[in-house]
Short mmCIF file of C-alpha atoms in Angstrom, two decimals:
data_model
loop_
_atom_site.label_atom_id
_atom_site.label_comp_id
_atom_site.label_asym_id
_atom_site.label_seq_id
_atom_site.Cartn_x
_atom_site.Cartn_y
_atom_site.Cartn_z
CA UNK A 1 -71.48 -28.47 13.00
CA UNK A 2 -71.99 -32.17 11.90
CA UNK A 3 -69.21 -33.34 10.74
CA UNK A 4 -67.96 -37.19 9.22
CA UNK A 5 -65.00 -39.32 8.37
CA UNK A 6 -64.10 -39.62 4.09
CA UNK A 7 -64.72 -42.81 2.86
CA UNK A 8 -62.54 -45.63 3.24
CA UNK A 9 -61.61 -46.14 0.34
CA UNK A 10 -61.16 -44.07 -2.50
CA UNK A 11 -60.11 -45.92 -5.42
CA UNK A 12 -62.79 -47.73 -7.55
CA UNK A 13 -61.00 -50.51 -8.27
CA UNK A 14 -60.41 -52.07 -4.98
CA UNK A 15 -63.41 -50.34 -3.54
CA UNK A 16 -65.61 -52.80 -5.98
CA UNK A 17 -63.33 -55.59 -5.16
CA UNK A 18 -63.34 -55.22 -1.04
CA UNK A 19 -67.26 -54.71 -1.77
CA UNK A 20 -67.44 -57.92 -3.68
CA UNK A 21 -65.63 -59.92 -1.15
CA UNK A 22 -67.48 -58.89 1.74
CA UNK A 23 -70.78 -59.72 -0.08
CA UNK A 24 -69.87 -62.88 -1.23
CA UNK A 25 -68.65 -63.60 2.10
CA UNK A 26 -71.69 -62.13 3.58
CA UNK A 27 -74.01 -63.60 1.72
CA UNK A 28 -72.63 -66.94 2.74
CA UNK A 29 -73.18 -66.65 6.43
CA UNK A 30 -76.69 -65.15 6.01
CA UNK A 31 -77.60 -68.64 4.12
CA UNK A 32 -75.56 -70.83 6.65
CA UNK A 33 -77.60 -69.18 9.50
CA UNK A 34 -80.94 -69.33 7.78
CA UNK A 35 -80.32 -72.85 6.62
CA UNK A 36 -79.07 -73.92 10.09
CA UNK A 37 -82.00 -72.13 11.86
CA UNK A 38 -83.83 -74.72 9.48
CA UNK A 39 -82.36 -77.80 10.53
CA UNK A 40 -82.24 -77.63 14.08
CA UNK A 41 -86.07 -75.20 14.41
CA UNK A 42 -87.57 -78.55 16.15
CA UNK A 43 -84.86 -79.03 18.58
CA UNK A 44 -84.47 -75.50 19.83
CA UNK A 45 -88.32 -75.20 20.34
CA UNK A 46 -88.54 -79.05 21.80
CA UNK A 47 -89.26 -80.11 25.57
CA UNK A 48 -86.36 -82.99 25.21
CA UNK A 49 -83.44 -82.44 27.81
CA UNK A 50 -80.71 -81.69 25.73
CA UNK A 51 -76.65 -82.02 26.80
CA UNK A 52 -76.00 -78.71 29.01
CA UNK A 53 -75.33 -75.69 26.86
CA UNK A 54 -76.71 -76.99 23.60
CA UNK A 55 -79.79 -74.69 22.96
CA UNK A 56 -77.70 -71.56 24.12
CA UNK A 57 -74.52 -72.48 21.62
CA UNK A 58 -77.31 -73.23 18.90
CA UNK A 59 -79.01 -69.63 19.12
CA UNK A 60 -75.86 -67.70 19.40
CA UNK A 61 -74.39 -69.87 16.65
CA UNK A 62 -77.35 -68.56 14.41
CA UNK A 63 -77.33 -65.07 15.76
CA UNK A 64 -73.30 -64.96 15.11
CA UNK A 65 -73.79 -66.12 11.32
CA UNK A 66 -76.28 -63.87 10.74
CA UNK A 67 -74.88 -61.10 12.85
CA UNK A 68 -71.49 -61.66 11.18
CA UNK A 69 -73.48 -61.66 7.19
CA UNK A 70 -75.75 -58.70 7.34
CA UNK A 71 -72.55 -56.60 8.61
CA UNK A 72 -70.69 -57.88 5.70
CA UNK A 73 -73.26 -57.22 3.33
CA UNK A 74 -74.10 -53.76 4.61
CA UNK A 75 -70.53 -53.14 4.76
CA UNK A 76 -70.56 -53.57 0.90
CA UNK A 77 -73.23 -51.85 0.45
CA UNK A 78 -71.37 -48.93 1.93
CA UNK A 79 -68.68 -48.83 0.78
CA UNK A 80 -70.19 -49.10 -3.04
CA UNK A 81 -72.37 -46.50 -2.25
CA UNK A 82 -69.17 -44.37 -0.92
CA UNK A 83 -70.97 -43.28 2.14
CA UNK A 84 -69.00 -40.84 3.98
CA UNK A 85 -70.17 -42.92 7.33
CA UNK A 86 -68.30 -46.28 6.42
CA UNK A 87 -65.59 -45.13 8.76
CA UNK A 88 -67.62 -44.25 11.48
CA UNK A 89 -69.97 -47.77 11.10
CA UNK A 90 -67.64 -50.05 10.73
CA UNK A 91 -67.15 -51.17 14.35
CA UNK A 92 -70.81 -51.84 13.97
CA UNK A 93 -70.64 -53.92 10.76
CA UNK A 94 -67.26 -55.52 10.73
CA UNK A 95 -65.88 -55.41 14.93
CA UNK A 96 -69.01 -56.27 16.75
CA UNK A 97 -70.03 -59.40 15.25
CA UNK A 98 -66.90 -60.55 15.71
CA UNK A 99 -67.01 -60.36 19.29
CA UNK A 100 -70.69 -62.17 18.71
CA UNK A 101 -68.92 -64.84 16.86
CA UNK A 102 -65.84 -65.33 19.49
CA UNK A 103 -68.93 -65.94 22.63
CA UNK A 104 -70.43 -68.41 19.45
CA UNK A 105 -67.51 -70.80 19.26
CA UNK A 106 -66.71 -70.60 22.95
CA UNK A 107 -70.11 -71.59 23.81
CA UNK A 108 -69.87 -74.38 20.93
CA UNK A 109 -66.08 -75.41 22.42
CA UNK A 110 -67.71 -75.95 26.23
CA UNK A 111 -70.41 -78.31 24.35
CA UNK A 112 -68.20 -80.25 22.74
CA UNK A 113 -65.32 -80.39 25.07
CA UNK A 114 -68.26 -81.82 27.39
CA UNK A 115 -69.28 -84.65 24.82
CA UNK A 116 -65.71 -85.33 24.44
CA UNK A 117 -64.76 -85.78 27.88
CA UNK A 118 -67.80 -87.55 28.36
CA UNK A 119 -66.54 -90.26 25.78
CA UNK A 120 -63.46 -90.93 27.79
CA UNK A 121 -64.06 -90.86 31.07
CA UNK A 122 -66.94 -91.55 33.02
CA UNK A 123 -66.12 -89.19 36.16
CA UNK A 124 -66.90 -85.67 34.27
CA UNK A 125 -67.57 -83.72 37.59
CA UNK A 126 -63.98 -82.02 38.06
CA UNK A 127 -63.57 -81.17 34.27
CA UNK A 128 -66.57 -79.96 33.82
CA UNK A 129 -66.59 -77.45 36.58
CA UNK A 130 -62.80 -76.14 35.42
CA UNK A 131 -64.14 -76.52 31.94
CA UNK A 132 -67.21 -74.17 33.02
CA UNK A 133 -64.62 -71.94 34.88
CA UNK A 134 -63.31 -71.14 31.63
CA UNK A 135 -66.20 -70.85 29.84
CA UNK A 136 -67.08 -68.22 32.07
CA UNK A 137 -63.79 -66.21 32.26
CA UNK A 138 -63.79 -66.10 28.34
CA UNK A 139 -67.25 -65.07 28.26
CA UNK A 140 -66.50 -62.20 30.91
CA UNK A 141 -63.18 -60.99 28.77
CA UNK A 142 -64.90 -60.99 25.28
CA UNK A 143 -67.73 -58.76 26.79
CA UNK A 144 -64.93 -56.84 28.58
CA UNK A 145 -63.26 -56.39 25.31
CA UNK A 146 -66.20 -55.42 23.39
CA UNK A 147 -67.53 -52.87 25.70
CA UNK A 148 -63.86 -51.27 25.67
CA UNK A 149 -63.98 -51.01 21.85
CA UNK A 150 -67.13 -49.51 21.78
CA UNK A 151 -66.71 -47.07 24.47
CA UNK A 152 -63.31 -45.96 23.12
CA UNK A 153 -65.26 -45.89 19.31
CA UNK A 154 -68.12 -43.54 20.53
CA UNK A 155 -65.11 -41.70 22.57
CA UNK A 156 -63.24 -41.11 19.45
CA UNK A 157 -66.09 -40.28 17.01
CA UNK A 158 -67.62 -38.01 19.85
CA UNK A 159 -63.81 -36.24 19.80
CA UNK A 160 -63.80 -36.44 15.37
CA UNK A 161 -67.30 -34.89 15.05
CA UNK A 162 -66.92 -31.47 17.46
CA UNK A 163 -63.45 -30.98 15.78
CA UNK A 164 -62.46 -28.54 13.30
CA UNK A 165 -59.49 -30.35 11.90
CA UNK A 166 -59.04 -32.88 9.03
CA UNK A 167 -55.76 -34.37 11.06
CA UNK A 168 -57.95 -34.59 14.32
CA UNK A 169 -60.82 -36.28 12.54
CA UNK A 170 -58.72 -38.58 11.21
CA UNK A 171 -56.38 -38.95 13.74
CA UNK A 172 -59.02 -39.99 16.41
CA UNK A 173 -60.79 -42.67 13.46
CA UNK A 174 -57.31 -44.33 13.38
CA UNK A 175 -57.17 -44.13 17.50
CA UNK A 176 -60.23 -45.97 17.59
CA UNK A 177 -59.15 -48.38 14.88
CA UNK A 178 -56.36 -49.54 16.73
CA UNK A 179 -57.38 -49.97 20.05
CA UNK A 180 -60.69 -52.05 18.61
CA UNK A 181 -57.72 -54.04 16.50
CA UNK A 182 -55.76 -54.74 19.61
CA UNK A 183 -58.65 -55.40 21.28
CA UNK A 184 -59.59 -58.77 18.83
CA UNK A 185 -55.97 -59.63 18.66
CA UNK A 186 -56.08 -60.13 22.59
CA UNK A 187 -59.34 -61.48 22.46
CA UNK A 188 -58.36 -64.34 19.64
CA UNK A 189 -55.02 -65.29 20.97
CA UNK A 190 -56.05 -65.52 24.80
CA UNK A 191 -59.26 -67.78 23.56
CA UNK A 192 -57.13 -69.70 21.29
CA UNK A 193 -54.25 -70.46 24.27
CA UNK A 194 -57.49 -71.20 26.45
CA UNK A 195 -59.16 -74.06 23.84
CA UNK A 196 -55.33 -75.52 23.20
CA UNK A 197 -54.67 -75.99 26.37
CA UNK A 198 -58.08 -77.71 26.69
CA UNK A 199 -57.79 -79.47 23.61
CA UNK A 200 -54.31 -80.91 24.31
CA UNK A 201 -56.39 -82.27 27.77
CA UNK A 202 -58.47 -84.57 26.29
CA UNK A 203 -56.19 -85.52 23.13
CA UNK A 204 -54.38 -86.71 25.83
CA UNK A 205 -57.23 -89.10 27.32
CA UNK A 206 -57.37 -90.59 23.70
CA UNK A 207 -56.17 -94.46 23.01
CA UNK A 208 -57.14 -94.26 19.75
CA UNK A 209 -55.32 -92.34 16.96
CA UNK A 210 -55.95 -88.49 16.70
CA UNK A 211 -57.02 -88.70 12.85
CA UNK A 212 -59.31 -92.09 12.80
CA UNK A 213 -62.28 -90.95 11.57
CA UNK A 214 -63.61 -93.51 12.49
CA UNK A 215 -63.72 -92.80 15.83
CA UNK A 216 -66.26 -90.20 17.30
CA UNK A 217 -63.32 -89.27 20.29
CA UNK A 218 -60.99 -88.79 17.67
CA UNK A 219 -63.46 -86.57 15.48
CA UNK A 220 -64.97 -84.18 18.48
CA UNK A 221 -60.90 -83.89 19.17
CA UNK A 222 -60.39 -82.40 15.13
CA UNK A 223 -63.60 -80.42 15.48
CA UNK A 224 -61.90 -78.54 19.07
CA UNK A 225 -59.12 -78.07 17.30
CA UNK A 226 -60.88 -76.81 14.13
CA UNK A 227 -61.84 -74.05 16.33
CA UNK A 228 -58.80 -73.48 17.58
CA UNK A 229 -56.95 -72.83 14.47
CA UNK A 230 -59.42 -70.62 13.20
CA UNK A 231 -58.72 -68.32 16.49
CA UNK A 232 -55.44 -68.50 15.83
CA UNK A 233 -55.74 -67.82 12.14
CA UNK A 234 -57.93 -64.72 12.83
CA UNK A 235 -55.72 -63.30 15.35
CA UNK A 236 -52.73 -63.27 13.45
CA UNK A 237 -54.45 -61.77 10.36
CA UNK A 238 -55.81 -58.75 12.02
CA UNK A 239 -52.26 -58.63 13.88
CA UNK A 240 -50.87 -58.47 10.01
CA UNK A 241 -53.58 -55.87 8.93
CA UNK A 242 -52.18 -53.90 11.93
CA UNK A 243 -48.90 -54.11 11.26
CA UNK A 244 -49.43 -53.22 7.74
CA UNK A 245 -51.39 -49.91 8.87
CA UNK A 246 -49.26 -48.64 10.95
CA UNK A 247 -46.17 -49.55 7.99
CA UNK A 248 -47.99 -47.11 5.13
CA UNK A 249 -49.30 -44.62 8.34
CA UNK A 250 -45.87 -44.35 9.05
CA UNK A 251 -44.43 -43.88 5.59
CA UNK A 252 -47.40 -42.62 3.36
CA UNK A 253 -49.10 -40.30 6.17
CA UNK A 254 -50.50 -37.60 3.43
CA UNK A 255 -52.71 -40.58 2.17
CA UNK A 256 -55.52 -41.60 4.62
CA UNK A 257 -56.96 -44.94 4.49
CA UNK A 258 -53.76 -46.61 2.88
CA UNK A 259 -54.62 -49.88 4.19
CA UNK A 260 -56.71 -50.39 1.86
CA UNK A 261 -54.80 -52.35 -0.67
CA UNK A 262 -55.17 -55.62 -2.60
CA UNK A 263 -52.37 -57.40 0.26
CA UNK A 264 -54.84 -56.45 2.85
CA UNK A 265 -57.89 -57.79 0.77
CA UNK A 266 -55.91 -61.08 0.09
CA UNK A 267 -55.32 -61.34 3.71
CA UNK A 268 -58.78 -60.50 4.60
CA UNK A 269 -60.02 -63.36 2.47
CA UNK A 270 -57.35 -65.90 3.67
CA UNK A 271 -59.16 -64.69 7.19
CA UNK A 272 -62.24 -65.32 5.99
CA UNK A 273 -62.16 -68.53 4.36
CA UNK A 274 -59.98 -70.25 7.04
CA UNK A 275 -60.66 -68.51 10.20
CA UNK A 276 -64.57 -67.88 9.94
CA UNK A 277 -66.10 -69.41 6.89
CA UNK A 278 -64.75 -73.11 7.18
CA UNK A 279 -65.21 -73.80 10.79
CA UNK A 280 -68.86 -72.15 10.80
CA UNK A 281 -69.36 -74.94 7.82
CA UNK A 282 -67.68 -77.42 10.23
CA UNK A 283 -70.04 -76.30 13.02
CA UNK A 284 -73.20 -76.87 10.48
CA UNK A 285 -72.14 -79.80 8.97
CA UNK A 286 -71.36 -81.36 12.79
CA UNK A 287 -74.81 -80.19 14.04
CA UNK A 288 -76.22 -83.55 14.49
CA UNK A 289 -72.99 -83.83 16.71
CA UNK A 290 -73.84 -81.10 18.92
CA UNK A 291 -77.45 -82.07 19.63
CA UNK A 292 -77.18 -85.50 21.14
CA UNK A 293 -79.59 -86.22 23.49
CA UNK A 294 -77.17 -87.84 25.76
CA UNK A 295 -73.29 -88.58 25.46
CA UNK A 296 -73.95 -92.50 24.31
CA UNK A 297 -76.35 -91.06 21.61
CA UNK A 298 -73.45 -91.30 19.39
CA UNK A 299 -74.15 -90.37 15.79
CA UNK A 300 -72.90 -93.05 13.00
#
């Protein structure tokens, strides 16, 4: 017998605001990729050598915001609807585009990080191959990371759907939850170390002040850290949202789903705004940065 998860939330009241939220915030990426895929159309499809990695960081970039959007939006749409499959697609709409987004702003670090450099010292050849080194170990653990989620999801689901019990079901939906949770938390703390440590590098190789705008060092040095944060900032809010499911599991275990409160929607926002929403603006807003032609194509 076919069997699904309840909804994920049962209330109306914070089922319309969660919806609301993740449309709003949905429907913001979806424009920010559209709008970006506007902008920079000529320079993905033109002949012109570009800096190494720029075409690849602009398409995932744009695949990430859209990625990330439509599984907001569905999301809502899902959980207005009360679909009894919100549960079992929300690795799909919520997890995996943030894995999308993590490869998007380590692809858009490596690009940057190599303008930077570039700026400050005119031997690039040894940072740029231990800059690539990294590039390619995070790359490698955010698909490891992903494809453990997933497997364990469809393991767990698999184990939910052929069982007769409510406490199984529901049992192996909050499994899967919190090894996909872990999962992120490793995944945005170990990439956040990784771009400090860079970051710190080349602040370092600055003889100019940090915050002088007025300086294009000093600005590619903000944007690397802008990325940072956010990594940082997402990490610790799903490390939060953990801790706070695992509090009400623990001490409300008759009531499913009790994460689902307004201090887990405030949190998600904060996460939102400050760990996906504002750097992806800072990424847009810097894309004339990112597409130099060459490192002493310096935009005004």
């Amino acid at each position: 017998m076919n069997k699904t998860l309840p909804c994920l939330c049962k209330d109306t009241a914070p089922c319309r605001a969660w919806a609301a939220v993740y449309f709003i915030c949905g429907s913001i990426f979806i424009f920010i990729g559209i709008v970006y895929l506007y902008y920079i159309w000529k320079d993905i499809r033109s002949q012109t050598p570009k800096l190494p990695g720029y075409k690849a960081s602009q398409i995932v970039f744009i695949i990430a915001a859209l990625f990330r959007g439509i599984g907001w939006v569905s999301h809502a749409s899902l959980i207005i609807s009360e679909s009894p499959f919100t549960a079992d697609i929300q690795p799909v709409t919520i997890g995996f585009p943030g894995y999308i987004l993590s490869i998007s702003f380590c692809l858009i670090f490596f690009l940057w990080c190599s303008i930077a450099v570039n700026l400050l010292i005119n031997d690039l050849s040894g940072f740029y191959e231990k800059l690539r080194n990294l590039l390619a170990f995070l790359l490698v653990a955010v698909l490891i990371t992903a494809a453990i989620s997933i497997g364990i999801t469809i393991y767990c689901e698999v184990i939910a759907r052929t069982s007769d019990e409510k406490h199984q079901m529901e049992q192996s939906a909050d499994i899967a939850h919190t090894i996909e949770a872990v999962n992120a938390i490793l995944r945005d703390y170990v990439t956040a170390f990784a771009f400090l440590y860079y970051s710190v590098k080349i602040i370092k190789l600055l003889n100019k002040p940090l915050f002088s705008l007025r300086s294009n060092e000093s600005v590619y040095c903000l944007m690397l850290l802008g990325l940072t944060a956010a990594l940082f900032v997402r990490g610790t809010s799903i490390a939060v949202y953990l801790g706070c499911f695992f509090f009400r599991s623990a001490n409300d275990s008759d009531e499913p789903n009790t994460e689902w409160t307004y201090g887990s929607l405030v949190n998600t926002i904060i996460s939102a705004i400050f760990a996906e929403i504002l750097p992806n603006l800072m990424i847009f807003f810097n894309r004339r940065r990112s597409g130099l032609l060459s490192v002493y194509d310096i935009v005004d």
